[in-house]
Amino acid sequence: MKVLGIETTCDETSAAVVEQGPPGEPPRLLAQVVLSQVAEHEPFGGVVPELASRSHVRELTAVIERTLADAGCAPEELDGIAVAARPGLIGALLVGVTTAKALAWSWVKPLLAVHHLEAHLEAPALVGEVVQPPYLGVILSGGHTDLYRVEGPDPETGRESRLSLGATLDDAVGEAFDKVASILGLPYPGGPAIERCAKDGDPHAVELPRSLLGPDSLDFSFSGLKTAVLYLWRGQDARGAGPIEGAPRREDICASFQQVVADVLIEKLRRALARTGLSTVVFGGGVTANRTLRSAIEEALGEDVRLVFPPPRFATDNGAMIAVSGLRLLAEGRTSSLDLEPEATP
Ligand code: KG4
Ligand code: ZN
């Protein structure tokens, strides 16, 4: 079985063809194209939704054509068209969903509506790490910071269910990386820039707040951390571009910021594991590309639980993870009608 996956939830235009071999074997990526819009959004320090939609409109057809050509796969050979249908920027989603519907109709193929966050958690299957529920699902991206209890399929509906255990009350963790980078004059996207800058810094040099929201909470808050960096770098009135006189080194701020994020994540993971009794954690989302965070989490928790990270190239948004989810939906017989409408909310 071969499925075409289409991803346009945010600022990556991506398509991929993934093939499912015999039962029990992991899915195989035949081709993938990821077109990043980073350069278009960079002057604004964040994703501009209208620019994202327009860019998807401009590029998606060519991205799909190139993907099919690279895969050596004619449309007739496909068994389904999978598309990320929620959550995301509504205008961006509309481009992918409308295109997928048009292709499914004209090529007479099943349409598969994929949940973008579920797909992030299924990405490790692309390197053979297929995880059976129940597990703790952790999404760390530019739009989400979520802890889920992922349950196995319901015997009646056959559907997997996700129970939300905690989420961010303000900024998502990737958003915090992007905003802190912008405050410090580092390029967009902020995650990779902060990780690079932190390499020359001392993670214990700068005192920054760790917001745990009380002893039992599984929610997150990163906006206080961002504001603390703002005041350190630009002073209490935050007028100039910084650094003010006496500000810590940028490298030390980056390393200390990353350390605080790691500490908070580890504490919340410990709490969630203790509360649920789960012994497997599956990570997804762009922030999991951060090697410093990964190592800190592995060092703190790796001996007690199984930690499953996506390979870095499948950590940020990509069509392959959408196709993997689509293959599962197809196997479960869960196709969608051509009335499918995208939804912005999870
Ligand atoms: O999952 P993703 O590609 O898109 C969303 O669905 O949001 O995640 C993008 C986010 C951005 O905020 C970016 O700064 C962050 O992932 N990111 C990183 C790293 N690489 C990307 N954050 C920290 N360290 C990184 N190496
Ligand atoms: Zn994502």
XYZ file of C-alpha atoms and ligand atoms in Angstrom:
373
model
C 0.000 0.000 0.000
C 1.242 3.471 -0.897
C -0.098 6.716 0.495
C 0.624 10.294 -0.517
C 0.877 12.570 2.559
C 0.267 16.319 2.325
C 1.297 18.762 5.068
C 0.376 22.475 5.068
C -0.654 23.199 8.665
C 1.851 25.991 9.253
C 4.961 27.149 7.388
C 6.228 24.003 5.697
C 4.823 22.889 2.341
C 5.521 19.175 2.244
C 4.494 15.989 0.475
C 5.736 12.418 0.769
C 4.969 8.940 -0.505
C 5.206 6.208 2.114
C 4.784 2.504 1.445
C 3.551 -0.117 3.899
C 5.225 -3.474 3.391
C 4.075 -6.793 4.864
C 2.320 -6.639 8.277
C 4.753 -6.051 11.125
C 7.259 -4.223 8.950
C 7.776 -0.501 9.431
C 6.549 1.880 6.720
C 9.117 2.877 4.099
C 9.631 6.422 2.841
C 9.855 6.448 -0.958
C 10.221 10.200 -1.412
C 9.659 13.428 0.424
C 9.864 17.110 -0.434
C 9.839 19.730 2.336
C 9.741 23.345 1.299
C 10.360 25.638 4.251
C 8.940 29.174 4.225
C 11.452 30.339 6.846
C 12.965 33.011 4.582
C 9.527 34.555 3.944
C 8.616 34.803 7.641
C 12.065 35.646 8.969
C 11.728 39.472 8.609
C 8.645 39.284 10.876
C 10.227 37.055 13.550
C 7.343 34.591 13.333
C 4.864 32.977 10.973
C 2.531 35.422 9.186
C -0.608 33.337 8.483
C -1.637 35.096 5.259
C 1.866 34.770 3.787
C 1.882 31.090 4.744
C -1.421 30.421 2.929
C -0.315 32.225 -0.222
C 2.985 30.411 -0.303
C 1.239 27.013 0.052
C -1.051 27.932 -2.872
C 1.962 28.865 -4.987
C 4.093 25.820 -4.209
C 1.968 22.816 -3.271
C 1.162 21.458 -6.740
C 4.832 21.485 -7.774
C 5.870 19.938 -4.453
C 3.423 17.053 -4.996
C 4.521 16.566 -8.612
C 8.175 16.415 -7.604
C 7.447 14.005 -4.762
C 5.599 11.574 -7.041
C 8.382 11.828 -9.644
C 11.100 11.197 -7.020
C 9.139 8.213 -5.693
C 8.735 6.865 -9.224
C 5.061 6.542 -8.380
C 2.239 7.218 -10.828
C -1.048 8.482 -9.343
C -2.724 5.148 -10.274
C -0.338 3.304 -7.942
C -1.467 5.268 -4.883
C -3.881 3.669 -2.407
C -4.890 6.876 -0.675
C -4.378 10.619 -0.250
C -3.655 11.680 3.328
C -3.784 15.290 4.416
C -3.213 17.083 7.719
C -6.724 18.392 8.365
C -6.296 19.760 11.934
C -5.031 21.559 13.970
C -3.191 24.459 12.359
C -3.576 27.849 10.695
C -6.971 27.730 9.009
C -5.917 29.369 5.735
C -2.860 27.126 5.470
C -4.912 24.004 6.239
C -7.471 24.928 3.597
C -4.840 24.796 0.863
C -3.747 21.254 1.738
C -7.250 19.939 2.361
C -8.711 21.441 -0.824
C -5.836 20.072 -2.892
C -6.131 16.617 -1.310
C -9.885 16.556 -1.956
C -9.382 17.542 -5.593
C -6.747 14.823 -6.092
C -8.815 12.172 -4.295
C -11.795 13.021 -6.484
C -9.975 13.177 -9.795
C -7.763 10.132 -9.181
C -10.625 8.227 -7.481
C -8.639 7.453 -4.325
C -9.687 7.303 -0.657
C -9.211 10.559 1.268
C -7.606 10.259 4.719
C -7.973 13.115 7.230
C -4.939 13.121 9.511
C -4.623 14.789 12.911
C -1.320 16.689 12.762
C -0.404 16.053 16.428
C -1.152 12.319 16.179
C 1.064 12.251 13.102
C 3.935 13.852 15.047
C 3.693 10.986 17.548
C 3.702 8.391 14.751
C 6.817 9.808 13.030
C 9.246 7.441 14.844
C 7.670 4.588 12.807
C 9.661 5.952 9.856
C 12.798 4.547 11.472
C 11.164 1.356 12.659
C 10.106 2.541 16.132
C 6.474 1.453 16.162
C 5.021 2.022 19.637
C 1.930 0.272 20.926
C -0.349 2.336 23.212
C -0.787 3.114 26.003
C 1.986 5.668 26.173
C 2.636 9.236 27.262
C 2.570 11.427 24.143
C 4.533 14.679 24.360
C 4.225 17.387 21.701
C 6.837 20.129 21.824
C 6.404 22.445 18.847
C 5.960 26.040 17.800
C 2.220 25.860 18.394
C 1.852 23.197 21.075
C 3.196 22.010 24.405
C 0.979 19.062 25.237
C 1.034 15.968 27.400
C -1.371 13.198 26.357
C -2.239 9.783 27.600
C -2.585 7.865 24.327
C -4.821 4.825 24.667
C -5.074 1.769 22.451
C -8.021 1.393 20.066
C -11.469 1.399 21.639
C -12.962 -2.103 21.124
C -16.202 -0.593 19.806
C -15.081 2.268 17.603
C -11.589 0.981 16.775
C -10.309 4.495 17.386
C -7.297 5.439 19.433
C -8.062 8.061 22.016
C -5.961 10.861 23.436
C -6.604 12.228 26.884
C -5.076 15.640 27.494
C -3.095 15.678 30.751
C -1.547 19.113 30.477
C -0.839 21.961 28.065
C 0.686 25.392 28.007
C -1.313 28.234 29.504
C 0.473 30.856 27.400
C 3.412 30.453 24.981
C 4.206 27.094 23.403
C 7.741 25.921 24.096
C 8.886 26.478 20.480
C 7.267 29.906 20.573
C 9.334 30.690 23.692
C 12.507 29.699 21.796
C 11.441 31.907 18.862
C 10.552 34.913 21.046
C 13.681 34.688 23.196
C 15.800 34.461 20.037
C 14.064 37.528 18.660
C 14.691 39.463 21.925
C 18.376 38.524 21.770
C 18.696 39.493 18.091
C 19.139 35.909 16.906
C 17.592 34.708 13.619
C 14.245 32.975 13.102
C 13.431 30.157 13.764
C 14.807 30.639 17.236
C 15.201 27.014 18.317
C 18.232 26.077 16.235
C 19.739 29.572 16.737
C 19.488 29.345 20.537
C 20.841 25.807 20.553
C 23.892 26.917 18.528
C 24.507 30.026 20.640
C 24.120 28.050 23.897
C 27.038 25.780 22.963
C 29.446 28.512 24.104
C 27.496 29.395 27.225
C 27.257 28.309 30.865
C 23.810 26.807 31.658
C 24.102 27.875 35.304
C 25.378 31.411 34.763
C 22.032 33.234 34.688
C 19.220 32.916 37.210
C 15.892 32.536 35.355
C 12.423 31.616 36.694
C 11.217 28.004 36.541
C 7.445 28.162 36.391
C 5.994 24.895 37.682
C 2.484 26.227 38.517
C 2.302 24.523 41.898
C 3.289 21.046 43.034
C 0.675 19.012 41.107
C 0.133 20.835 37.833
C 0.922 19.187 34.507
C 0.402 22.475 32.656
C 3.164 24.752 31.405
C 3.858 28.471 31.387
C 6.761 29.963 29.460
C 5.798 33.625 29.179
C 7.443 34.638 32.486
C 10.684 33.070 31.338
C 10.563 35.046 28.090
C 9.852 38.305 29.967
C 12.737 37.649 32.374
C 15.098 37.391 29.389
C 13.613 40.591 27.939
C 14.359 42.583 31.124
C 17.847 41.113 31.516
C 18.796 41.988 27.948
C 16.947 45.254 27.382
C 16.384 46.563 30.918
C 13.134 47.134 32.840
C 11.757 49.592 30.298
C 12.708 47.225 27.441
C 13.129 50.195 25.111
C 16.334 49.641 23.162
C 17.461 46.592 21.250
C 19.904 45.638 24.044
C 22.137 44.553 25.515
C 22.016 47.032 28.403
C 25.190 47.640 30.351
C 25.900 44.756 32.702
C 23.645 42.307 30.827
C 24.854 38.693 30.926
C 26.545 37.252 27.840
C 24.092 36.164 25.138
C 25.652 32.683 25.141
C 25.065 32.359 28.891
C 21.436 33.505 28.576
C 20.808 30.964 25.799
C 22.413 28.120 27.738
C 20.570 29.045 30.954
C 17.248 29.423 29.107
C 17.676 25.976 27.572
C 18.565 24.547 30.986
C 15.378 25.984 32.525
C 13.249 24.562 29.693
C 14.890 21.159 30.210
C 14.355 21.286 33.992
C 10.676 22.212 33.610
C 10.039 19.526 30.989
C 11.758 16.848 33.085
C 9.781 17.765 36.201
C 6.461 17.691 34.296
C 7.352 14.369 32.665
C 8.209 12.893 36.081
C 4.845 14.033 37.422
C 2.914 12.706 34.417
C 4.681 9.336 34.582
C 4.044 9.035 38.320
C 0.375 9.939 37.880
C -0.346 7.631 34.934
C 2.009 4.737 35.691
C 2.978 4.691 32.000
C 6.430 3.425 31.067
C 6.833 4.690 27.475
C 7.113 8.298 26.339
C 6.801 9.248 22.665
C 7.961 12.732 21.658
C 6.991 14.806 18.640
C 7.367 18.344 17.325
C 10.129 20.630 16.136
C 11.597 21.348 19.573
C 12.547 17.675 19.970
C 15.211 18.337 17.299
C 17.136 20.040 20.141
C 19.967 17.687 21.104
C 20.719 19.399 24.412
C 17.112 18.959 25.556
C 17.041 15.359 24.354
C 20.207 14.447 26.215
C 19.008 16.134 29.410
C 15.716 14.208 29.253
C 17.512 10.960 28.426
C 19.924 11.423 31.297
C 17.145 12.193 33.783
C 14.562 9.584 32.754
C 16.139 7.174 30.282
C 16.938 4.477 32.824
C 13.386 4.115 34.098
C 11.240 4.512 30.984
C 11.411 3.929 27.251
C 11.912 7.266 25.495
C 11.052 7.426 21.810
C 12.201 10.506 19.900
C 11.554 11.169 16.210
C 14.706 11.277 14.088
C 15.585 14.998 13.741
C 14.578 15.177 10.058
C 11.083 13.976 10.945
C 10.803 16.120 14.106
C 9.696 19.308 12.367
C 6.610 19.353 10.135
C 6.822 16.915 7.231
C 4.636 15.027 4.777
C 6.055 11.609 5.676
C 4.481 11.556 9.139
C 1.129 12.519 7.565
C 1.434 9.596 5.132
C 2.307 7.218 8.019
C -0.830 8.258 9.910
C -2.786 7.944 6.660
C -1.588 4.364 6.146
C -2.865 3.469 9.626
C -6.245 5.139 8.976
C -6.512 3.278 5.664
C -5.747 -0.045 7.371
C -8.411 0.763 9.984
C -10.917 1.558 7.230
C -11.271 5.135 8.439
C -11.508 7.081 5.194
C -13.076 10.554 4.959
C -15.730 11.942 2.684
C -15.094 14.740 0.196
C -17.084 17.018 2.546
C -14.025 17.124 4.785
C -13.368 20.567 6.256
C -10.162 21.583 8.037
C -10.292 22.698 11.651
C -7.913 25.057 13.401
C -8.391 23.559 16.867
C -7.012 20.240 18.186
O 6.704 21.043 14.802
P 7.169 22.277 14.123
O 7.989 22.116 12.840
O 5.991 23.211 13.706
C 4.847 23.390 14.486
O 3.909 22.577 14.301
O 4.898 24.317 15.310
O 7.994 23.123 15.194
C 8.571 24.376 14.902
C 9.196 24.896 16.190
C 9.750 26.313 16.084
O 9.267 27.067 17.181
C 11.259 26.128 16.174
O 11.941 27.209 16.789
C 11.366 24.877 17.012
O 10.308 24.056 16.562
N 12.650 24.182 16.828
C 13.551 24.043 17.817
C 14.694 23.424 17.234
N 14.423 23.209 15.909
C 13.162 23.688 15.681
N 13.497 24.382 19.118
C 14.573 24.123 19.865
N 15.709 23.560 19.384
C 15.823 23.202 18.087
N 16.935 22.660 17.627
Zn 3.943 20.347 13.942
